[in-house]
Coordinates of C-alpha atoms in Angstrom, one line a residue:
X13 CA 20.4 -1.8 15.8
X14 CA 20.7 -4.8 13.5
X15 CA 18.2 -4.2 10.8
X16 CA 17.9 -7.8 9.7
X17 CA 17.5 -9.2 13.2
X18 CA 14.9 -6.5 13.9
X19 CA 13.1 -7.5 10.7
X20 CA 13.1 -11.2 11.7
X21 CA 11.8 -10.3 15.2
X22 CA 9.0 -8.4 13.6
X23 CA 8.2 -11.2 11.2
X24 CA 7.7 -13.7 14.1
X25 CA 4.7 -11.7 15.2
X26 CA 1.6 -13.1 13.4
X27 CA 0.2 -9.7 12.7
X28 CA -2.3 -10.7 10.1
X29 CA -4.7 -7.9 9.5
X30 CA -7.3 -8.0 12.2
X31 CA -5.3 -10.0 14.7
X32 CA -5.4 -7.1 17.2
X33 CA -3.9 -9.0 20.1
X34 CA -0.7 -10.0 18.1
X35 CA -0.5 -6.4 16.5
X36 CA -0.5 -5.0 20.0
X37 CA 2.3 -7.3 21.1
X38 CA 4.3 -6.2 18.0
X39 CA 3.7 -2.6 18.8
X40 CA 4.9 -3.2 22.4
X41 CA 8.1 -4.9 21.0
X42 CA 8.8 -1.7 19.0
X43 CA 7.8 0.6 21.8
X44 CA 10.2 -1.2 24.2
X45 CA 13.1 -0.9 21.8
X46 CA 12.7 2.9 22.0
X47 CA 12.1 3.0 25.7
X48 CA 15.3 4.8 26.6
X49 CA 16.2 6.4 23.3
X50 CA 14.6 9.8 23.7
X51 CA 11.9 9.0 21.1
X52 CA 8.3 10.0 21.6
X53 CA 6.2 6.8 21.2
X54 CA 2.4 6.8 20.9
X55 CA -0.1 4.2 19.9
X56 CA -3.2 5.8 18.3
X57 CA -6.4 3.8 19.2
X58 CA -10.0 4.3 18.3
X59 CA -12.9 1.9 18.8
X60 CA -13.3 -0.6 15.9
X61 CA -10.3 0.9 14.1
X62 CA -6.9 -0.8 13.8
X63 CA -4.2 0.9 15.9
X64 CA -1.3 3.0 14.5
X65 CA 2.2 3.3 16.0
X66 CA 3.6 6.8 15.9
X67 CA 7.4 7.6 16.6
X68 CA 9.0 10.9 16.4
X69 CA 12.0 12.7 17.8
X70 CA 10.2 16.0 18.5
X71 CA 6.7 16.9 19.6
X72 CA 5.4 18.5 16.3
X73 CA 2.9 18.0 13.5
X74 CA 5.1 19.8 11.0
X75 CA 7.9 17.4 10.0
X76 CA 10.8 17.6 7.7
X77 CA 10.7 13.8 7.0
X78 CA 8.2 11.2 7.7
X79 CA 8.5 7.5 6.9
X80 CA 5.3 5.5 6.3
X81 CA 4.9 1.8 6.6
X82 CA 2.7 -0.9 8.0
X83 CA 3.2 -3.9 10.3
X84 CA 0.1 -5.9 9.3
X85 CA 0.5 -8.9 6.7
X86 CA -1.8 -11.0 4.7
X87 CA -2.6 -14.6 6.0
X88 CA 0.0 -17.3 5.7
X89 CA 0.8 -20.8 7.0
X90 CA 2.6 -21.0 10.4
X91 CA 6.0 -21.7 8.9
X92 CA 6.0 -18.4 7.2
X93 CA 6.2 -16.7 10.5
X94 CA 9.6 -18.3 11.1
X95 CA 12.0 -16.3 8.8
X96 CA 15.1 -17.8 7.5
X97 CA 18.0 -16.7 5.3
X98 CA 19.1 -18.7 2.3
X99 CA 21.4 -17.7 -0.5
X100 CA 21.3 -14.1 0.4
X101 CA 17.5 -14.0 0.5
X102 CA 15.2 -13.8 3.7
X103 CA 12.1 -15.8 3.3
X104 CA 8.8 -15.3 5.3
X105 CA 5.6 -13.5 5.5
X106 CA 6.3 -9.8 5.5
X107 CA 9.9 -10.0 4.3
X108 CA 9.1 -7.9 1.3
X109 CA 5.7 -6.4 2.3
X110 CA 6.9 -4.8 4.5
X111 CA 8.4 -5.6 7.9
X112 CA 12.0 -5.5 6.6
X113 CA 11.4 -1.9 5.7
X114 CA 9.5 -1.1 8.9
X115 CA 12.8 -2.2 10.5
X116 CA 14.6 0.2 8.1
X117 CA 12.4 3.1 9.3
X118 CA 13.2 2.1 12.9
X119 CA 16.9 2.1 12.1
X120 CA 16.6 5.5 10.6
X121 CA 14.9 6.8 13.8
X122 CA 17.7 5.5 15.9
X123 CA 20.2 7.1 13.5
X124 CA 18.5 10.5 13.9
X125 CA 18.3 10.2 17.7
X126 CA 21.9 8.9 18.3
X127 CA 23.5 11.5 15.9
X128 CA 21.2 14.2 17.2
X129 CA 20.3 15.3 13.6
X130 CA 18.8 18.7 13.3
X131 CA 15.7 17.4 11.6
X132 CA 12.1 16.9 12.6
X133 CA 11.6 13.2 11.9
X134 CA 8.9 10.7 12.4
X135 CA 7.7 7.2 11.6
X136 CA 4.0 6.1 11.1
X137 CA 3.3 2.4 11.1
X138 CA -0.3 1.3 10.6
X139 CA -1.8 -2.1 11.1
X140 CA -4.5 -2.6 8.5
X141 CA -2.8 -1.5 5.2
X142 CA -3.7 -4.8 3.7
X143 CA -7.5 -4.1 4.2
X144 CA -7.8 -0.5 3.2
X145 CA -5.8 1.6 5.8
X146 CA -8.7 2.7 7.8
X147 CA -6.5 3.1 10.7
X148 CA -4.2 5.6 8.8
X149 CA -7.3 7.5 7.7
X150 CA -8.6 7.8 11.3
X151 CA -5.1 8.8 12.5
X152 CA -4.9 11.6 9.9
X153 CA -8.4 12.8 10.7
X154 CA -7.2 13.1 14.3
X155 CA -4.2 15.0 13.0
X156 CA -5.7 17.3 10.4
X157 CA -2.7 19.6 10.4
X158 CA 0.0 17.0 10.2
X159 CA 2.3 17.5 7.3
X160 CA 5.8 16.7 6.1
X161 CA 8.1 18.3 3.6
X162 CA 9.3 14.8 2.5
X163 CA 7.7 11.4 2.9
X164 CA 9.8 8.2 2.5
X165 CA 7.6 5.3 1.3
X166 CA 9.3 1.9 1.3
X167 CA 6.0 0.0 0.5
X168 CA 6.5 -0.4 -3.2
X169 CA 8.7 -3.4 -3.0
X170 CA 10.3 -5.3 -5.9
X171 CA 13.4 -3.7 -7.3
X172 CA 16.0 -1.5 -5.5
X173 CA 17.1 -0.3 -8.9
X174 CA 13.8 1.5 -9.5
X175 CA 12.3 4.6 -7.8
X176 CA 8.5 4.9 -8.3
X177 CA 7.4 8.3 -9.6
X178 CA 3.7 7.5 -10.3
X179 CA 1.0 5.4 -8.6
X180 CA -2.5 5.1 -9.9
X181 CA -5.8 6.1 -8.2
X182 CA -7.6 3.1 -6.8
X183 CA -11.4 3.5 -7.2
X184 CA -13.7 0.8 -5.9
X185 CA -17.2 0.7 -7.4
X186 CA -20.1 -1.4 -6.2
X187 CA -22.7 -2.4 -8.7
X188 CA -26.2 -3.6 -7.6
X189 CA -28.8 -5.3 -9.8
X190 CA -32.4 -5.7 -8.6
X191 CA -34.7 -8.2 -10.4
X192 CA -37.8 -10.2 -9.8
X193 CA -38.0 -13.7 -8.4
X194 CA -39.7 -16.5 -10.4
X195 CA -39.4 -20.2 -10.7
X196 CA -36.5 -21.3 -12.7
X197 CA -38.8 -23.2 -15.1
X198 CA -40.6 -20.0 -16.1
X199 CA -38.0 -17.3 -16.5
X200 CA -40.3 -15.2 -18.5
X201 CA -42.3 -14.5 -15.3
X202 CA -39.2 -13.0 -13.6
X203 CA -36.4 -10.5 -14.1
X204 CA -33.0 -12.1 -13.7
X205 CA -30.7 -9.8 -11.6
X206 CA -27.8 -11.9 -12.5
X207 CA -28.3 -11.6 -16.3
X208 CA -28.7 -7.8 -15.9
X209 CA -25.4 -7.7 -14.0
X210 CA -23.6 -9.6 -16.5
X211 CA -24.8 -7.3 -19.2
X212 CA -23.5 -4.3 -17.4
X213 CA -20.2 -5.9 -16.8
X214 CA -20.0 -6.7 -20.5
X215 CA -20.8 -3.1 -21.3
X216 CA -17.9 -1.9 -18.9
X217 CA -15.5 -4.4 -20.6
X218 CA -16.2 -2.6 -24.0
X219 CA -14.6 0.5 -22.5
X220 CA -12.1 -1.1 -20.1
X221 CA -10.6 -4.3 -21.7
X222 CA -9.9 -7.5 -20.0
X223 CA -6.2 -8.3 -19.4
X224 CA -4.7 -11.6 -18.4
X225 CA -1.4 -13.5 -18.2
X226 CA -2.9 -15.7 -20.9
X227 CA -3.5 -12.7 -23.3
X228 CA -1.1 -10.4 -25.1
X229 CA 0.3 -7.6 -22.8
X230 CA -0.7 -4.1 -23.9
X231 CA 2.1 -2.0 -25.5
X232 CA 1.4 0.7 -23.0
X233 CA 0.6 -0.5 -19.4
X234 CA 0.0 3.1 -18.1
X235 CA -3.7 2.9 -18.8
X236 CA -6.9 2.7 -16.8
X237 CA -7.8 -0.8 -15.8
X238 CA -10.4 -2.7 -13.9
X239 CA -10.8 -6.1 -12.4
X240 CA -13.9 -7.7 -11.0
X241 CA -13.1 -8.4 -7.4
X242 CA -16.3 -10.1 -6.3
X243 CA -19.6 -11.2 -7.8
X244 CA -22.6 -12.4 -5.9
X245 CA -26.1 -13.3 -7.0
X246 CA -28.8 -15.9 -6.5
X247 CA -29.4 -18.2 -3.6
X248 CA -30.8 -21.5 -5.0
X249 CA -30.6 -23.2 -8.4
X250 CA -34.4 -23.2 -9.3
X251 CA -35.2 -19.5 -8.5
X252 CA -34.6 -16.6 -10.8
X253 CA -32.3 -14.2 -8.9
X254 CA -33.8 -11.0 -7.6
X255 CA -30.5 -9.5 -6.5
X256 CA -26.9 -9.5 -7.6
X257 CA -23.9 -7.4 -6.9
X258 CA -20.3 -6.9 -7.9
X259 CA -17.3 -5.0 -6.6
X260 CA -15.0 -3.6 -9.2
X261 CA -11.5 -2.3 -8.7
X262 CA -10.5 0.5 -11.1
X263 CA -7.0 1.8 -11.3
X264 CA -7.0 5.3 -13.0
X265 CA -3.9 7.1 -14.3
X266 CA -3.3 10.7 -13.4
X267 CA -5.0 12.2 -16.5
X268 CA -8.2 10.4 -15.8
X269 CA -10.9 11.5 -13.5
X270 CA -13.5 9.9 -11.2
X271 CA -16.0 12.1 -12.9
X272 CA -15.2 10.7 -16.3
X273 CA -15.3 7.2 -14.8
X274 CA -18.8 7.9 -13.5
X275 CA -19.9 9.2 -17.0
X276 CA -18.7 5.9 -18.5
X277 CA -20.4 3.9 -15.8
X278 CA -23.7 5.6 -16.3
X279 CA -23.6 4.8 -20.0
X280 CA -23.1 1.1 -19.1
X281 CA -26.1 0.7 -16.9
X282 CA -29.4 -1.0 -17.7
X283 CA -32.8 -1.0 -16.1
X284 CA -32.6 -2.3 -12.5
X285 CA -28.8 -1.9 -12.2
X286 CA -27.2 1.0 -10.4
X287 CA -23.6 1.8 -9.3
X288 CA -22.0 3.8 -6.5
X289 CA -18.4 4.8 -5.8
X290 CA -17.4 2.9 -2.6
X291 CA -14.1 4.7 -2.3
X292 CA -11.6 6.7 -4.3
X293 CA -8.4 8.4 -3.7
X294 CA -5.9 10.3 -5.8
X295 CA -2.9 9.2 -7.9
X296 CA 0.5 10.0 -6.6
X297 CA 2.7 11.7 -9.2
X298 CA 6.0 13.1 -8.5
X299 CA 8.3 15.2 -10.5
X300 CA 11.4 13.1 -11.4
X301 CA 13.5 16.3 -11.5
X302 CA 12.6 17.5 -8.0
X303 CA 16.0 18.4 -6.4
X304 CA 15.1 16.2 -3.2
X305 CA 14.3 13.2 -5.3
X306 CA 17.4 13.7 -7.4
X307 CA 19.5 14.0 -4.2
X308 CA 18.0 10.8 -3.0
X309 CA 18.6 9.1 -6.3
X310 CA 22.2 10.2 -6.4
X311 CA 22.9 8.8 -3.0
X312 CA 21.3 5.5 -4.0
X313 CA 23.3 5.3 -7.2
X314 CA 26.5 6.0 -5.3
X315 CA 25.9 3.4 -2.6
X316 CA 24.6 0.8 -5.1
X317 CA 27.2 1.5 -7.7
X318 CA 24.4 1.1 -10.4
X319 CA 22.2 3.3 -12.4
X320 CA 18.5 3.8 -11.0
X321 CA 15.6 4.2 -13.2
X322 CA 12.1 5.7 -12.6
X323 CA 9.1 3.6 -13.0
X324 CA 5.2 3.7 -12.7
X325 CA 3.1 1.2 -10.8
X326 CA -0.6 0.4 -10.7
X327 CA -0.6 -0.2 -7.0
X328 CA -1.8 2.3 -4.4
X329 CA 0.1 3.7 -1.5
X330 CA -0.7 5.2 1.8
X331 CA 1.6 8.1 1.0
X332 CA -1.1 9.5 -1.3
X333 CA -2.7 11.2 1.8
X334 CA 0.5 13.2 2.3
X335 CA 0.9 13.9 -1.4
X336 CA -2.5 15.6 -1.1
X337 CA -1.1 17.7 1.7
X338 CA 1.7 18.8 -0.5
X339 CA 4.6 16.3 0.5
X340 CA 7.4 15.3 -1.8
X341 CA 7.0 11.5 -1.8
X342 CA 10.0 9.3 -2.5
X343 CA 8.9 5.8 -3.3
X344 CA 11.7 3.4 -3.1
X345 CA 12.2 -0.1 -1.6
X346 CA 14.3 -3.2 -1.7
X347 CA 14.4 -6.2 -4.1
X348 CA 12.3 -9.3 -3.7
X349 CA 9.5 -11.4 -5.0
X350 CA 6.4 -13.3 -3.9
X351 CA 4.6 -10.5 -2.1
X352 CA 1.4 -12.1 -0.6
X353 CA 2.6 -15.5 -1.9
X354 CA 3.9 -18.7 -0.2
X355 CA 7.4 -17.9 -1.4
X356 CA 7.7 -14.3 -0.3
X357 CA 11.3 -13.1 0.1
X358 CA 13.5 -10.1 0.1
X359 CA 17.2 -9.8 -0.8
X360 CA 19.0 -9.2 2.4
X361 CA 21.6 -6.8 0.9
X362 CA 18.8 -4.7 -0.5
X363 CA 17.3 -4.1 2.9
X364 CA 20.8 -3.1 4.3
X365 CA 21.4 -0.8 1.3
X366 CA 18.0 0.9 1.7
X367 CA 18.9 1.5 5.4
X368 CA 22.2 3.1 4.3
X369 CA 20.6 5.2 1.6
X370 CA 18.0 6.6 4.1
X371 CA 20.6 7.5 6.7
X372 CA 22.9 9.3 4.1
X373 CA 19.8 11.2 2.8
X374 CA 18.8 12.2 6.3
X375 CA 22.3 13.4 7.1
X376 CA 22.2 15.6 4.0
X377 CA 18.9 17.0 4.9
X378 CA 20.1 17.9 8.4
X379 CA 23.2 19.6 6.9
X380 CA 25.6 17.0 8.3

């Protein structure tokens, strides 16, 4: 298959997270591609949950290799769903995040099938990764025994000369502040939930500093961070707020724990303000010297003709679920910029090179 043409076809589907009708059309496009290939194709569906597309060459839940990805995208203008290539770059929504690399996964599946590789291989493509991956969670709950020796994760886009060896643990915390209503002209008769919330947020900032493009960058970026995702409080201008809330997005490194975060949060609270952990996960940390990771790295360096380095990122990845199940996760993607932005693009050659690297790696694993 032509991986770039397939990527462009996928991009034309307006699969913004939640657009189930368009997502199902996209899934049908993929299913139809594999209709006579010998692949097993299933769409996992559950009420009120985004569907998941599951491709595999054998009927098993114990894989040698799985490729993880997603076909949903963040919202964009209509024109971004008409991909185009200019100066070696492909522009459009999902070029980098991550329909180009979903196409790579599909290309790898065809390679395994057509060459009859002696390897248990599968592809899992979710459709709500941009809003929390509840579909993937439900899929894995329905397949509690599913595992894979190796997981290839191409959803870490940015630089083909970097393999990601560490991802942070995303922990979302909801803070709620309860006050007492009063007229705005007599604040001493009420308890301002907004003020108490701001006090708590200021206490948190004493432990987890604020960083910005307008401020000096820390010397070491592999640290715990938090950003205030949402703040809501008050209803009208002349009433003391009796309720306020905030959602905080913490990113914890592998040496930090949720228990320690909770200890810090408890110390930051004031009367009338409470917190709860809305969701948490685990960091993904891989041994850079693992022989499979080194094999993959060697293939990549040979194909690219350049040295590849390891890096750490603050972003989360769906592969964390398989890391918890003992998988070796290889996080590597193509080069591009503008993820979630109006000028999103991927370097065409990097997509083709990732496809080539994957196939060579699969050949080696199959003993070919």
